[in-house]
Amino acid sequence: MTAAPETDAALSFKQNEKIVYENNKLHKRLCRQVGQAIGDFNMIEDGDKVMVCLSGGKDSYALLDILMTLRERAPIKFDIIAVNLDQKQPNFPDHILPAYLKQLDIPFHIENQDTYSIVKRLIPEGKTTCSLCSRLRRGILYRVADELGATKIALGHHRDDIMETFFLNMFFGAKIKGMPPKLQSDDGKHIVIRPLAYVKEADTERYAQVKNFPIIPCDLCGSQENLQRKQIKGMLREWEKKFPGRVDNIFSSLSTVVPSHLMDKDLFGFADLKATGEAMANGDIAFDEEPCSTGSTSISSIIPLRSDSDD
């Protein structure tokens, strides 16, 4: 006898089970990655008051949600306060975030500052406003952190943001510089942390859909998109598609730096370097490693070697 085909109801139940399983796996992965980043860089300590900067975008919603989960499980005690800066952009739906945060029953503060008018007055029409807007926003958030007694300022930048910034600085700023997971603020008074440092943007996108966050679009100000960052984002996504693992290796390289094999004379004392007669772990043996090796394939099969018969 042949088995009876599964009913539509049974198939639907299995599909729902799979969705629940995948969503739960995503949540666990995000908690693990955020927890690892916090531990690796000592981002949050016992007694901290963490100010989570909430923009209304997918990343900051995910950050707040995961930190709230970790707070319940952490062996240390820390407080969370969500802060949103209402910059008085036209058509900004200022009711969404307060309603959402009240529903979460979490302390929050909405800071009202008309930076939109300042930016529109100072930046010519058609020019990108992001740089000035960011500086104004940063200064206001530092002040608010002081007023609220926050000891840490948490931002929602993820792994992709960190790599994009690294390439932007290299390609357009001629610097090997990225976006650190933890840093001292410009005014020297605060510690800024990025707990999503190990999290892929694709995961925050999926998580936002799973949690049905009330996303506020980021194009309300009508400013032009940062075309340079868009190019870098496209480059990284193309690499991820064509060369799986390349982007992961690039990200890993940001935490595996060998100053003696770069060219920054202020970072490494090339001028005072002398032969000591002792072997060095990071000496020129590094050149014996072949990160581009193709195994047993000979170099002549990759790059044709010139012979006398070629004349």
Short mmCIF file of C-alpha atoms in Angstrom, two decimals:
data_model
loop_
_atom_site.label_atom_id
_atom_site.label_comp_id
_atom_site.label_asym_id
_atom_site.label_seq_id
_atom_site.Cartn_x
_atom_site.Cartn_y
_atom_site.Cartn_z
CA MET A 1 0.00 0.00 0.00
CA THR A 2 1.24 3.51 -0.78
CA ALA A 3 1.32 6.10 1.97
CA ALA A 4 -1.42 8.68 1.82
CA PRO A 5 -0.20 12.10 0.69
CA GLU A 6 0.17 14.71 3.40
CA THR A 7 -2.73 17.06 3.76
CA ASP A 8 -2.36 20.80 3.20
CA ALA A 9 -2.86 21.29 6.94
CA ALA A 10 0.02 18.91 7.76
CA LEU A 11 2.32 20.58 5.25
CA SER A 12 1.42 24.00 6.61
CA PHE A 13 2.15 22.81 10.17
CA LYS A 14 5.59 21.54 9.12
CA GLN A 15 6.38 24.78 7.33
CA ASN A 16 5.37 26.79 10.40
CA GLU A 17 7.51 24.55 12.61
CA LYS A 18 10.50 25.16 10.34
CA ILE A 19 9.94 28.93 10.39
CA VAL A 20 9.73 28.95 14.20
CA TYR A 21 12.92 26.86 14.39
CA GLU A 22 14.84 29.17 12.01
CA ASN A 23 13.64 32.30 13.82
CA ASN A 24 14.68 30.87 17.17
CA LYS A 25 18.08 29.95 15.73
CA LEU A 26 18.51 33.51 14.44
CA HIS A 27 17.69 34.97 17.86
CA LYS A 28 20.18 32.67 19.55
CA ARG A 29 22.89 33.57 17.03
CA LEU A 30 22.36 37.30 17.54
CA CYS A 31 22.46 36.91 21.32
CA ARG A 32 25.64 34.86 21.06
CA GLN A 33 27.38 37.30 18.72
CA VAL A 34 26.39 40.38 20.72
CA GLY A 35 27.39 38.68 23.96
CA GLN A 36 30.74 37.71 22.46
CA ALA A 37 31.45 41.26 21.27
CA ILE A 38 30.52 42.66 24.70
CA GLY A 39 32.86 40.18 26.36
CA ASP A 40 35.74 40.53 23.89
CA PHE A 41 35.88 44.31 24.27
CA ASN A 42 34.54 44.66 27.83
CA MET A 43 31.77 46.89 26.51
CA ILE A 44 29.37 46.66 29.46
CA GLU A 45 30.39 46.42 33.11
CA ASP A 46 28.56 45.89 36.37
CA GLY A 47 26.54 48.96 37.33
CA ASP A 48 26.61 50.54 33.84
CA LYS A 49 23.74 52.64 32.56
CA VAL A 50 23.63 51.99 28.82
CA MET A 51 22.07 54.64 26.60
CA VAL A 52 20.81 52.88 23.48
CA CYS A 53 20.51 55.33 20.60
CA LEU A 54 17.29 54.42 18.80
CA SER A 55 16.82 55.86 15.31
CA GLY A 56 13.80 53.87 14.24
CA GLY A 57 15.85 51.76 11.83
CA LYS A 58 16.20 47.97 11.84
CA ASP A 59 19.68 47.93 13.41
CA SER A 60 18.96 50.06 16.47
CA TYR A 61 15.70 48.17 17.11
CA ALA A 62 17.63 44.88 16.96
CA LEU A 63 20.31 46.26 19.29
CA LEU A 64 17.77 47.32 21.91
CA ASP A 65 15.90 44.02 21.69
CA ILE A 66 19.02 41.85 22.07
CA LEU A 67 20.45 43.96 24.91
CA MET A 68 17.17 43.63 26.79
CA THR A 69 17.38 39.84 26.38
CA LEU A 70 21.02 39.71 27.52
CA ARG A 71 20.31 41.94 30.51
CA GLU A 72 17.99 39.26 31.87
CA ARG A 73 20.65 36.56 31.48
CA ALA A 74 23.83 38.47 32.34
CA PRO A 75 25.79 37.72 35.53
CA ILE A 76 26.17 41.47 36.00
CA LYS A 77 23.59 44.20 36.58
CA PHE A 78 23.21 47.05 34.13
CA ASP A 79 20.43 49.45 33.22
CA ILE A 80 19.16 50.43 29.78
CA ILE A 81 17.60 53.69 28.65
CA ALA A 82 16.50 54.20 25.06
CA VAL A 83 17.08 57.63 23.53
CA ASN A 84 15.76 59.02 20.28
CA LEU A 85 16.76 62.35 18.79
CA ASP A 86 13.83 63.95 16.97
CA GLN A 87 15.60 66.25 14.50
CA LYS A 88 12.34 67.77 13.26
CA GLN A 89 12.58 66.30 9.81
CA PRO A 90 9.43 66.92 7.75
CA ASN A 91 6.83 64.16 8.05
CA PHE A 92 8.73 62.39 10.85
CA PRO A 93 6.16 60.15 12.61
CA ASP A 94 7.00 61.22 16.16
CA HIS A 95 4.34 58.99 17.74
CA ILE A 96 5.84 55.65 16.65
CA LEU A 97 8.85 55.35 18.95
CA PRO A 98 7.15 56.57 22.17
CA ALA A 99 4.28 54.12 21.60
CA TYR A 100 6.69 51.25 20.93
CA LEU A 101 8.88 52.00 23.96
CA LYS A 102 5.88 52.37 26.28
CA GLN A 103 4.76 48.95 25.11
CA LEU A 104 8.19 47.54 26.05
CA ASP A 105 7.91 49.19 29.48
CA ILE A 106 11.46 50.50 29.26
CA PRO A 107 12.80 53.92 30.36
CA PHE A 108 13.23 56.24 27.38
CA HIS A 109 13.89 59.85 26.49
CA ILE A 110 12.95 61.73 23.33
CA GLU A 111 15.26 64.69 22.66
CA ASN A 112 13.72 67.37 20.42
CA GLN A 113 16.28 69.44 18.50
CA ASP A 114 15.67 71.12 15.14
CA THR A 115 18.96 70.16 13.48
CA TYR A 116 17.12 69.72 10.19
CA SER A 117 16.75 73.50 9.73
CA ILE A 118 20.42 74.06 10.57
CA VAL A 119 21.55 71.49 8.01
CA LYS A 120 19.26 72.84 5.27
CA ARG A 121 20.52 76.36 5.95
CA LEU A 122 24.22 75.44 5.79
CA ILE A 123 24.35 72.73 3.11
CA PRO A 124 23.69 73.75 -0.53
CA GLU A 125 20.74 72.11 -2.26
CA GLY A 126 21.67 68.79 -3.83
CA LYS A 127 24.70 68.17 -1.60
CA THR A 128 24.69 65.29 0.85
CA THR A 129 23.78 66.38 4.37
CA CYS A 130 24.88 63.24 6.22
CA SER A 131 28.25 64.50 7.49
CA LEU A 132 27.00 67.69 9.16
CA CYS A 133 23.85 65.98 10.40
CA SER A 134 25.97 63.26 12.00
CA ARG A 135 28.24 65.77 13.79
CA LEU A 136 25.29 67.72 15.18
CA ARG A 137 23.56 64.53 16.29
CA ARG A 138 26.72 63.24 17.98
CA GLY A 139 27.19 66.42 20.03
CA ILE A 140 23.58 66.39 21.19
CA LEU A 141 23.73 62.72 22.19
CA TYR A 142 26.88 63.31 24.25
CA ARG A 143 25.09 66.09 26.14
CA VAL A 144 22.03 63.92 26.69
CA ALA A 145 24.23 61.09 28.00
CA ASP A 146 25.65 63.53 30.58
CA GLU A 147 22.19 64.67 31.63
CA LEU A 148 20.89 61.11 31.98
CA GLY A 149 23.95 59.83 33.80
CA ALA A 150 24.67 57.22 31.13
CA THR A 151 28.06 55.51 31.40
CA LYS A 152 27.97 53.88 27.94
CA ILE A 153 26.49 55.04 24.64
CA ALA A 154 25.42 52.10 22.46
CA LEU A 155 25.14 52.56 18.68
CA GLY A 156 23.59 50.15 16.19
CA HIS A 157 26.47 49.80 13.72
CA HIS A 158 26.96 46.21 12.56
CA ARG A 159 29.72 44.21 10.88
CA ASP A 160 28.92 45.49 7.39
CA ASP A 161 29.09 49.12 8.59
CA ILE A 162 32.53 48.44 10.06
CA MET A 163 33.89 46.93 6.84
CA GLU A 164 32.34 49.60 4.63
CA THR A 165 33.97 52.31 6.77
CA PHE A 166 37.32 50.50 6.53
CA PHE A 167 37.22 50.53 2.72
CA LEU A 168 35.86 54.08 2.56
CA ASN A 169 38.83 55.30 4.60
CA MET A 170 41.25 53.30 2.47
CA PHE A 171 39.85 54.21 -0.95
CA PHE A 172 38.87 57.82 -0.31
CA GLY A 173 40.84 58.87 2.77
CA ALA A 174 44.15 57.04 2.19
CA LYS A 175 44.04 55.62 5.73
CA ILE A 176 43.92 52.16 7.28
CA LYS A 177 41.15 53.08 9.68
CA GLY A 178 37.85 51.48 10.57
CA MET A 179 34.95 51.84 12.96
CA PRO A 180 36.04 50.44 16.35
CA PRO A 181 33.68 48.38 18.51
CA LYS A 182 34.57 50.54 21.52
CA LEU A 183 36.04 54.02 21.66
CA GLN A 184 36.32 57.16 23.71
CA SER A 185 33.98 59.90 22.53
CA ASP A 186 35.23 63.06 20.82
CA ASP A 187 34.81 65.08 24.00
CA GLY A 188 36.72 62.49 26.05
CA LYS A 189 33.85 62.10 28.54
CA HIS A 190 32.07 58.98 27.27
CA ILE A 191 32.62 55.45 26.07
CA VAL A 192 30.82 54.59 22.84
CA ILE A 193 30.13 50.91 22.13
CA ARG A 194 28.93 48.96 19.09
CA PRO A 195 27.57 45.63 20.43
CA LEU A 196 26.45 44.54 16.92
CA ALA A 197 30.09 44.53 15.73
CA TYR A 198 29.99 40.79 14.92
CA VAL A 199 26.48 40.81 13.43
CA LYS A 200 25.80 40.72 9.68
CA GLU A 201 23.38 43.24 8.24
CA ALA A 202 21.45 40.42 6.55
CA ASP A 203 20.66 39.06 10.02
CA THR A 204 19.35 42.39 11.34
CA GLU A 205 17.19 42.67 8.22
CA ARG A 206 15.69 39.23 8.85
CA TYR A 207 15.32 39.85 12.57
CA ALA A 208 13.43 43.09 11.93
CA GLN A 209 10.95 41.17 9.79
CA VAL A 210 10.59 38.41 12.39
CA LYS A 211 9.98 40.91 15.21
CA ASN A 212 7.87 43.22 13.04
CA PHE A 213 9.65 46.33 14.30
CA PRO A 214 7.84 49.61 13.43
CA ILE A 215 10.55 50.80 11.02
CA ILE A 216 10.81 54.52 10.32
CA PRO A 217 12.31 55.18 6.86
CA CYS A 218 15.70 56.91 6.82
CA ASP A 219 14.94 59.05 3.74
CA LEU A 220 12.66 61.52 5.47
CA CYS A 221 15.13 64.39 5.15
CA GLY A 222 15.28 63.97 1.38
CA SER A 223 19.10 64.02 1.42
CA GLN A 224 21.10 62.22 -1.24
CA GLU A 225 22.33 58.76 -0.45
CA ASN A 226 26.03 58.46 0.33
CA LEU A 227 27.07 57.19 -3.10
CA GLN A 228 30.57 56.20 -2.01
CA ARG A 229 29.24 53.99 0.78
CA LYS A 230 26.70 52.54 -1.64
CA GLN A 231 29.54 51.58 -4.01
CA ILE A 232 31.47 49.89 -1.22
CA LYS A 233 28.37 48.02 -0.05
CA GLY A 234 27.79 46.78 -3.60
CA MET A 235 31.44 45.68 -3.91
CA LEU A 236 31.27 43.66 -0.67
CA ARG A 237 28.00 42.00 -1.64
CA GLU A 238 29.43 41.07 -5.05
CA TRP A 239 32.49 39.55 -3.38
CA GLU A 240 30.27 37.61 -0.96
CA LYS A 241 28.34 36.19 -3.91
CA LYS A 242 31.31 35.36 -6.17
CA PHE A 243 33.95 34.48 -3.57
CA PRO A 244 32.32 32.95 -0.45
CA GLY A 245 34.51 33.48 2.60
CA ARG A 246 36.39 36.51 1.28
CA VAL A 247 34.39 39.04 3.28
CA ASP A 248 34.73 36.90 6.42
CA ASN A 249 38.50 36.87 5.94
CA ILE A 250 38.58 40.65 5.51
CA PHE A 251 36.63 41.11 8.72
CA SER A 252 38.93 38.73 10.59
CA SER A 253 41.96 40.66 9.31
CA LEU A 254 40.78 43.77 11.15
CA SER A 255 41.59 42.04 14.43
CA THR A 256 44.81 40.38 13.20
CA VAL A 257 47.13 43.30 12.47
CA VAL A 258 50.91 42.95 12.08
CA PRO A 259 52.37 46.50 12.38
CA SER A 260 55.90 45.32 11.47
CA HIS A 261 54.62 44.34 8.02
CA LEU A 262 52.92 47.59 7.21
CA MET A 263 54.51 50.99 6.55
CA ASP A 264 53.49 53.24 9.44
CA LYS A 265 56.79 54.42 10.93
CA ASP A 266 54.94 55.89 13.93
CA LEU A 267 53.26 52.58 14.67
CA PHE A 268 56.41 50.48 14.36
CA GLY A 269 60.02 51.54 15.00
CA PHE A 270 61.51 50.83 11.58
CA ALA A 271 64.21 53.48 12.06
CA ASP A 272 65.55 51.77 15.19
CA LEU A 273 65.22 48.22 13.86
CA LYS A 274 68.51 46.33 14.19
CA ALA A 275 69.61 42.73 13.72
CA THR A 276 69.59 41.05 17.14
CA GLY A 277 70.81 37.62 16.11
CA GLU A 278 67.60 36.10 17.46
CA ALA A 279 64.74 34.69 15.42
CA MET A 280 61.53 36.76 15.36
CA ALA A 281 58.08 35.20 15.20
CA ASN A 282 56.84 37.97 12.92
CA GLY A 283 59.99 38.32 10.87
CA ASP A 284 60.36 37.67 7.15
CA ILE A 285 59.16 34.10 7.64
CA ALA A 286 55.77 35.66 6.99
CA PHE A 287 56.68 35.69 3.32
CA ASP A 288 56.96 31.89 3.32
CA GLU A 289 53.23 31.71 3.88
CA GLU A 290 51.23 31.64 0.68
CA PRO A 291 47.71 32.93 1.35
CA CYS A 292 47.04 32.79 -2.40
CA SER A 293 48.47 29.28 -2.83
CA THR A 294 46.60 26.86 -5.06
CA GLY A 295 48.10 23.77 -3.47
CA SER A 296 50.33 21.73 -5.75
CA THR A 297 49.76 24.02 -8.72
CA SER A 298 53.07 25.46 -9.90
CA ILE A 299 53.62 29.16 -10.38
CA SER A 300 54.34 28.63 -14.07
CA SER A 301 50.83 27.27 -14.59
CA ILE A 302 49.38 30.48 -13.14
CA ILE A 303 51.76 33.04 -14.67
CA PRO A 304 53.39 31.84 -17.91
CA LEU A 305 57.16 32.11 -17.61
CA ARG A 306 59.11 33.67 -20.45
CA SER A 307 61.67 31.41 -22.18
CA ASP A 308 64.34 32.06 -24.77
CA SER A 309 62.14 30.45 -27.41
CA ASP A 310 59.65 33.28 -26.97
CA ASP A 311 62.02 35.68 -28.74
#
